[in-house]
Short mmCIF file of C-alpha atoms in Angstrom, two decimals:
data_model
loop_
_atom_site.label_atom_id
_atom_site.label_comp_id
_atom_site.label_asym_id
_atom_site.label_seq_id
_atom_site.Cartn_x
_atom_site.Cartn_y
_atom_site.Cartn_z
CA UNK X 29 20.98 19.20 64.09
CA UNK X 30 23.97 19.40 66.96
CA UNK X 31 23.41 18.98 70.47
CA UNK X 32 22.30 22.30 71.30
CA UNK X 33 20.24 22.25 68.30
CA UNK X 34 17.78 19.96 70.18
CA UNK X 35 17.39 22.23 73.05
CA UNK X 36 16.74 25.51 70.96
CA UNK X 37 14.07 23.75 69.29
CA UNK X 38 12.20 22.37 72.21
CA UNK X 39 12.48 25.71 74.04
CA UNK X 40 10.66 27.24 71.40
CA UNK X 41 8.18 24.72 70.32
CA UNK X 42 7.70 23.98 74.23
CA UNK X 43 7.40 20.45 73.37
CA UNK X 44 10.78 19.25 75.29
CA UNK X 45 9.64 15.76 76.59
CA UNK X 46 13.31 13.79 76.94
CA UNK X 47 12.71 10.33 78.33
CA UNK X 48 15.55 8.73 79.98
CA UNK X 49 16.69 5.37 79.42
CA UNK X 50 16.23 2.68 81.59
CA UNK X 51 20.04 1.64 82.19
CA UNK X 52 20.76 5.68 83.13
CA UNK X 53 18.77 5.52 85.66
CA UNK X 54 19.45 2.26 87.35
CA UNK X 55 23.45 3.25 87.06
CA UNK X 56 22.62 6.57 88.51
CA UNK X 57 20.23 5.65 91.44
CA UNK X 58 22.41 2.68 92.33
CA UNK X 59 25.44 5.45 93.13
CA UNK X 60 23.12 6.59 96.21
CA UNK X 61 22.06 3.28 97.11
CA UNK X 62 25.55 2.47 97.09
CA UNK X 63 26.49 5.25 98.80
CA UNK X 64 23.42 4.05 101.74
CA UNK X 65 21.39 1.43 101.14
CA UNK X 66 18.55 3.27 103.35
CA UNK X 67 18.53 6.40 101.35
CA UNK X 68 14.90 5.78 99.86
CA UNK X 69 13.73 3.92 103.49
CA UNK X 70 10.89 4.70 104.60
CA UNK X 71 10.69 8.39 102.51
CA UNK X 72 7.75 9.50 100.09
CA UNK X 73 9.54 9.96 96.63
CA UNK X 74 7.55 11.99 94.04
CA UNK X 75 8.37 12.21 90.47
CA UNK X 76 6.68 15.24 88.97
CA UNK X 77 7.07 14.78 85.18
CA UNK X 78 6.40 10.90 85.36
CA UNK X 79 4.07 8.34 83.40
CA UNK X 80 2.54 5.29 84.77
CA UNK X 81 0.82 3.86 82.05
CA UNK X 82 0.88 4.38 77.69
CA UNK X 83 3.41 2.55 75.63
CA UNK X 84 6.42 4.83 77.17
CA UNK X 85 6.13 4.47 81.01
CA UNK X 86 8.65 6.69 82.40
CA UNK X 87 11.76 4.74 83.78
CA UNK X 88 11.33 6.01 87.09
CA UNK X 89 8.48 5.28 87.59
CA UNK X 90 8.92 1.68 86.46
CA UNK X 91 12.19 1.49 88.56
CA UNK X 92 11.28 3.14 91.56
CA UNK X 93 7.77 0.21 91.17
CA UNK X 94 10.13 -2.98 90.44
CA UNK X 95 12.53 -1.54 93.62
CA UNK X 96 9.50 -0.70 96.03
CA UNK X 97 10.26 -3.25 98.66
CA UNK X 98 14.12 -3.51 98.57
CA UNK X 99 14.15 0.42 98.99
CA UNK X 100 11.96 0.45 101.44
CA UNK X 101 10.01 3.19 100.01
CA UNK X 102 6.80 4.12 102.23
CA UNK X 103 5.45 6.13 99.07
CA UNK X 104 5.74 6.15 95.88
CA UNK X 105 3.80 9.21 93.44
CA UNK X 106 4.32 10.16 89.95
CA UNK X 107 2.21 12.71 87.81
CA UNK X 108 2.29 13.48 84.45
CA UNK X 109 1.31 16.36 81.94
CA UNK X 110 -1.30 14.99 79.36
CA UNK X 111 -2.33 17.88 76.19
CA UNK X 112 -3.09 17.20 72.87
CA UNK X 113 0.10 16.72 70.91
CA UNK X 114 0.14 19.89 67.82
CA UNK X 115 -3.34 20.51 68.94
CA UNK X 116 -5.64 23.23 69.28
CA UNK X 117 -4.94 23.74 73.33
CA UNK X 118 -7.95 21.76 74.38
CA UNK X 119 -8.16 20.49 77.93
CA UNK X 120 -6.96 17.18 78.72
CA UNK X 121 -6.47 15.58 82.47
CA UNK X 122 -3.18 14.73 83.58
CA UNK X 123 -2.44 11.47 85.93
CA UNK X 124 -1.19 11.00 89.16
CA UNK X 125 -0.61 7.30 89.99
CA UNK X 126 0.63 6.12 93.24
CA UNK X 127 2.38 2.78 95.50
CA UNK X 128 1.35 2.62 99.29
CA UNK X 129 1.35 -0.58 101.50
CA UNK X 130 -1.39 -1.54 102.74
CA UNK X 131 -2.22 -2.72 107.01
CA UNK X 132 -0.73 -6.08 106.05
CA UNK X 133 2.43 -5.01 103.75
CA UNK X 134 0.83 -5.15 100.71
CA UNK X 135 1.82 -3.22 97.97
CA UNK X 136 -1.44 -1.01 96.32
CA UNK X 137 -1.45 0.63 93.46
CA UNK X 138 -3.93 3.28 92.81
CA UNK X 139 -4.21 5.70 89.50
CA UNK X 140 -6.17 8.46 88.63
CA UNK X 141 -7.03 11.30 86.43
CA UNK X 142 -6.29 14.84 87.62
CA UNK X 143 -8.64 17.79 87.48
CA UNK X 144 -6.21 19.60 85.62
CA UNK X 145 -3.32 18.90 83.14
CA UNK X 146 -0.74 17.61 85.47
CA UNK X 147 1.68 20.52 85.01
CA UNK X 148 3.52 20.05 87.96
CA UNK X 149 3.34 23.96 88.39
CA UNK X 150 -0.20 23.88 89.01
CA UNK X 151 -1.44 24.05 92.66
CA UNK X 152 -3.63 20.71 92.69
CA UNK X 153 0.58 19.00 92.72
CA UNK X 154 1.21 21.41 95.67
CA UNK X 155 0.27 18.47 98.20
CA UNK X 156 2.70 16.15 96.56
CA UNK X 157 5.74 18.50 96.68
CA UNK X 158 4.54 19.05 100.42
CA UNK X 159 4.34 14.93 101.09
CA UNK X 160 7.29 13.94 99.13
CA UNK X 161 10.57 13.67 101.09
CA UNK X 162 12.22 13.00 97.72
CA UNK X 163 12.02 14.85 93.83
CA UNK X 164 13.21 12.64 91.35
CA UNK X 165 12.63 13.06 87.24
CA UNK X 166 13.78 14.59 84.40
CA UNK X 167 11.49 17.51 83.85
CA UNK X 168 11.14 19.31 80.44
CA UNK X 169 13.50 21.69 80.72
CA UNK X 170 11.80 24.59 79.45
CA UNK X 171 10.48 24.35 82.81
CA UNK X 172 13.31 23.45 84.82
CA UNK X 173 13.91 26.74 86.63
CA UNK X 174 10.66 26.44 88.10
CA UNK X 175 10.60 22.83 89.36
CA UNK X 176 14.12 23.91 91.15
CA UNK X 177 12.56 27.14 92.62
CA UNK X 178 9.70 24.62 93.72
CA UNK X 179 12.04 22.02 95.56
CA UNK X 180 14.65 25.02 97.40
CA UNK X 181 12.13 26.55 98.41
CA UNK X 182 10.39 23.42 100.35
CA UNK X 183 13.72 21.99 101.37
CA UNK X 184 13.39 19.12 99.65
CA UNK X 185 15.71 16.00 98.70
CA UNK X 186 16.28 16.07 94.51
CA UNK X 187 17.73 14.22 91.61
CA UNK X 188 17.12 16.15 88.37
CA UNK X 189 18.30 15.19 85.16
CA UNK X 190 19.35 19.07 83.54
CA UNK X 191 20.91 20.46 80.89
CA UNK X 192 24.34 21.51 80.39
CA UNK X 193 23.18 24.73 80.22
CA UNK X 194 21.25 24.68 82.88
CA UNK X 195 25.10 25.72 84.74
CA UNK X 196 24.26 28.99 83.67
CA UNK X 197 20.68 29.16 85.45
CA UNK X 198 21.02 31.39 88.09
CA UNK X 199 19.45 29.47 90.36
CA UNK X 200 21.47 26.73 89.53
CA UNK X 201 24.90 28.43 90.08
CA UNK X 202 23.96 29.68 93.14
CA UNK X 203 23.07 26.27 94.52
CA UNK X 204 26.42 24.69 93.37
CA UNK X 205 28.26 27.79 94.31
CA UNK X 206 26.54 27.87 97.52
CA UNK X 207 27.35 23.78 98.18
CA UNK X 208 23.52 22.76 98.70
CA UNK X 209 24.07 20.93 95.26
CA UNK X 210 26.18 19.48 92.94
CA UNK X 211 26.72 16.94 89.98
CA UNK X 212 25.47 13.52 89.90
CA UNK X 213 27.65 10.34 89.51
CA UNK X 214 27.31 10.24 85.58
CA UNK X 215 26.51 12.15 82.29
CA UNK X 216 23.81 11.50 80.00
CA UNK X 217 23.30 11.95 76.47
CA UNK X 218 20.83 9.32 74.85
CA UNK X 219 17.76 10.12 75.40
CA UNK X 220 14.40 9.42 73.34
CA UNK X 221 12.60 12.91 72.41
CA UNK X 222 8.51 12.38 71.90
CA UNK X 223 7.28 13.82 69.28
CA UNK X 224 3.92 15.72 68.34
CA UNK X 225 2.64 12.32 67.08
CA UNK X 226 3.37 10.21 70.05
CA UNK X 227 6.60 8.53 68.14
CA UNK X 228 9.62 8.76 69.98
CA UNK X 229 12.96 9.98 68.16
CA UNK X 230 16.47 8.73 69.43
CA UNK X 231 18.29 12.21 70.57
CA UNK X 232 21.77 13.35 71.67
CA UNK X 233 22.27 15.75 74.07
CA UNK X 234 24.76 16.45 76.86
CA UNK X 235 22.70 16.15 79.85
CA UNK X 236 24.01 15.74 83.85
CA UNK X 237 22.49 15.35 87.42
CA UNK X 238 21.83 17.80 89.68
CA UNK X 239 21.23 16.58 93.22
CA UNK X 240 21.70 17.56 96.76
CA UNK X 241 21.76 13.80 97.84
CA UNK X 242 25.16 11.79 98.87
CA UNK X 243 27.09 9.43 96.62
CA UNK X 244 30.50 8.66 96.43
CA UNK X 245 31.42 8.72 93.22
CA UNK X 246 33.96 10.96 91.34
CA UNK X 247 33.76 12.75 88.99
#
């Protein structure tokens, strides 16, 4: 199956989880960091599409954790989807899981389940868009054109891992066209894909950054 192969399918079967290697997003994050080291200081970053715990933590997540301190982060959140893989649509709670410091500087950790799924759509995530100064995942991209009308619409700071096709969105266009984003400092095409079973399948598709943050790299 070629690279757009992958895509066609997971729009379809709706079933478009893409995890992103660790390396990717160290090299990609470091570019802003780079760029200022107090990018992430003191800022509330929020990553949407994110797990915490299971045998495939999402690299984010387990970044953003190892990098609290040096970042300076004030908060960290990260909520994921949770559904029955090739089930029969029962319910199943979602996570949210979240870094604060405590009076003293400690770093706490906190995790719980969700009322609903986690679908980042869903209005029980609305307070996290509101708190976070920062979005930062890769979302499934069957709903990608939602998460971006979610974080233009609040103003806020984003790094998005998107399709190549995604140029086409028209929400997309108009945000590069209109120079409140552009491309990231790399492209990406490993990824792992989960499947219906849990197992993860090595994948590769041509994937960039979309972000309205500074870096100096060029492309």
């Amino acid at each position: 199956m070629g690279k757009t192969g992958h895509l066609m399918k997971s729009k379809v079967a709706k079933f478009d989880e893409f995890y992103t290697p660790r390396e990717s997003v160290e090299k990609e994050i470091g570019a802003y960091v780079a760029a200022d080291p107090d990018v992430f200081r003191g800022k509330v970053v929020y990553l949407p599409a994110d797990r915490s715990t299971g045998n495939y933590p999402s690299a984010f997540w387990e970044y953003f954790k190892e990098n609290f301190a040096s970042l300076g982060l004030r908060k960290l959140v990260a909520t994921c989807y949770k559904s029955v893989p090739g089930g029969d649509g029962d319910h199943e709670h979602g996570e949210r899981a979240t870094l604060t410091r405590s009076a003293d500087g400690a770093v706490v950790e906190t995790f719980m389940l969700l009322d609903g799924d986690g679908d980042f759509r869903s209005y029980e995530q609305h307070s996290d868009f509101l708190e976070a100064d920062v979005v930062v995942t890769n979302p499934p991209f069957s709903r990608l054109k939602d998460l971006l009308e979610i974080v233009t619409l609040l103003d806020k700071e984003f790094l998005l891992v998107v399709p190549l096709t995604s140029i086409n969105y028209r929400r997309t266009f108009q945000l590069i066209w209109e120079k409140r984003a552009w491309f990231g400092t790399t492209e990406l095409r490993k990824f792992l894909q989960r499947n219906e079973d849990g197992t993860l399948t090595p994948v590769d598709i041509t994937t960039l950054w979309l972000t309205n943050m500074y870096h100096q790299a060029e492309r």
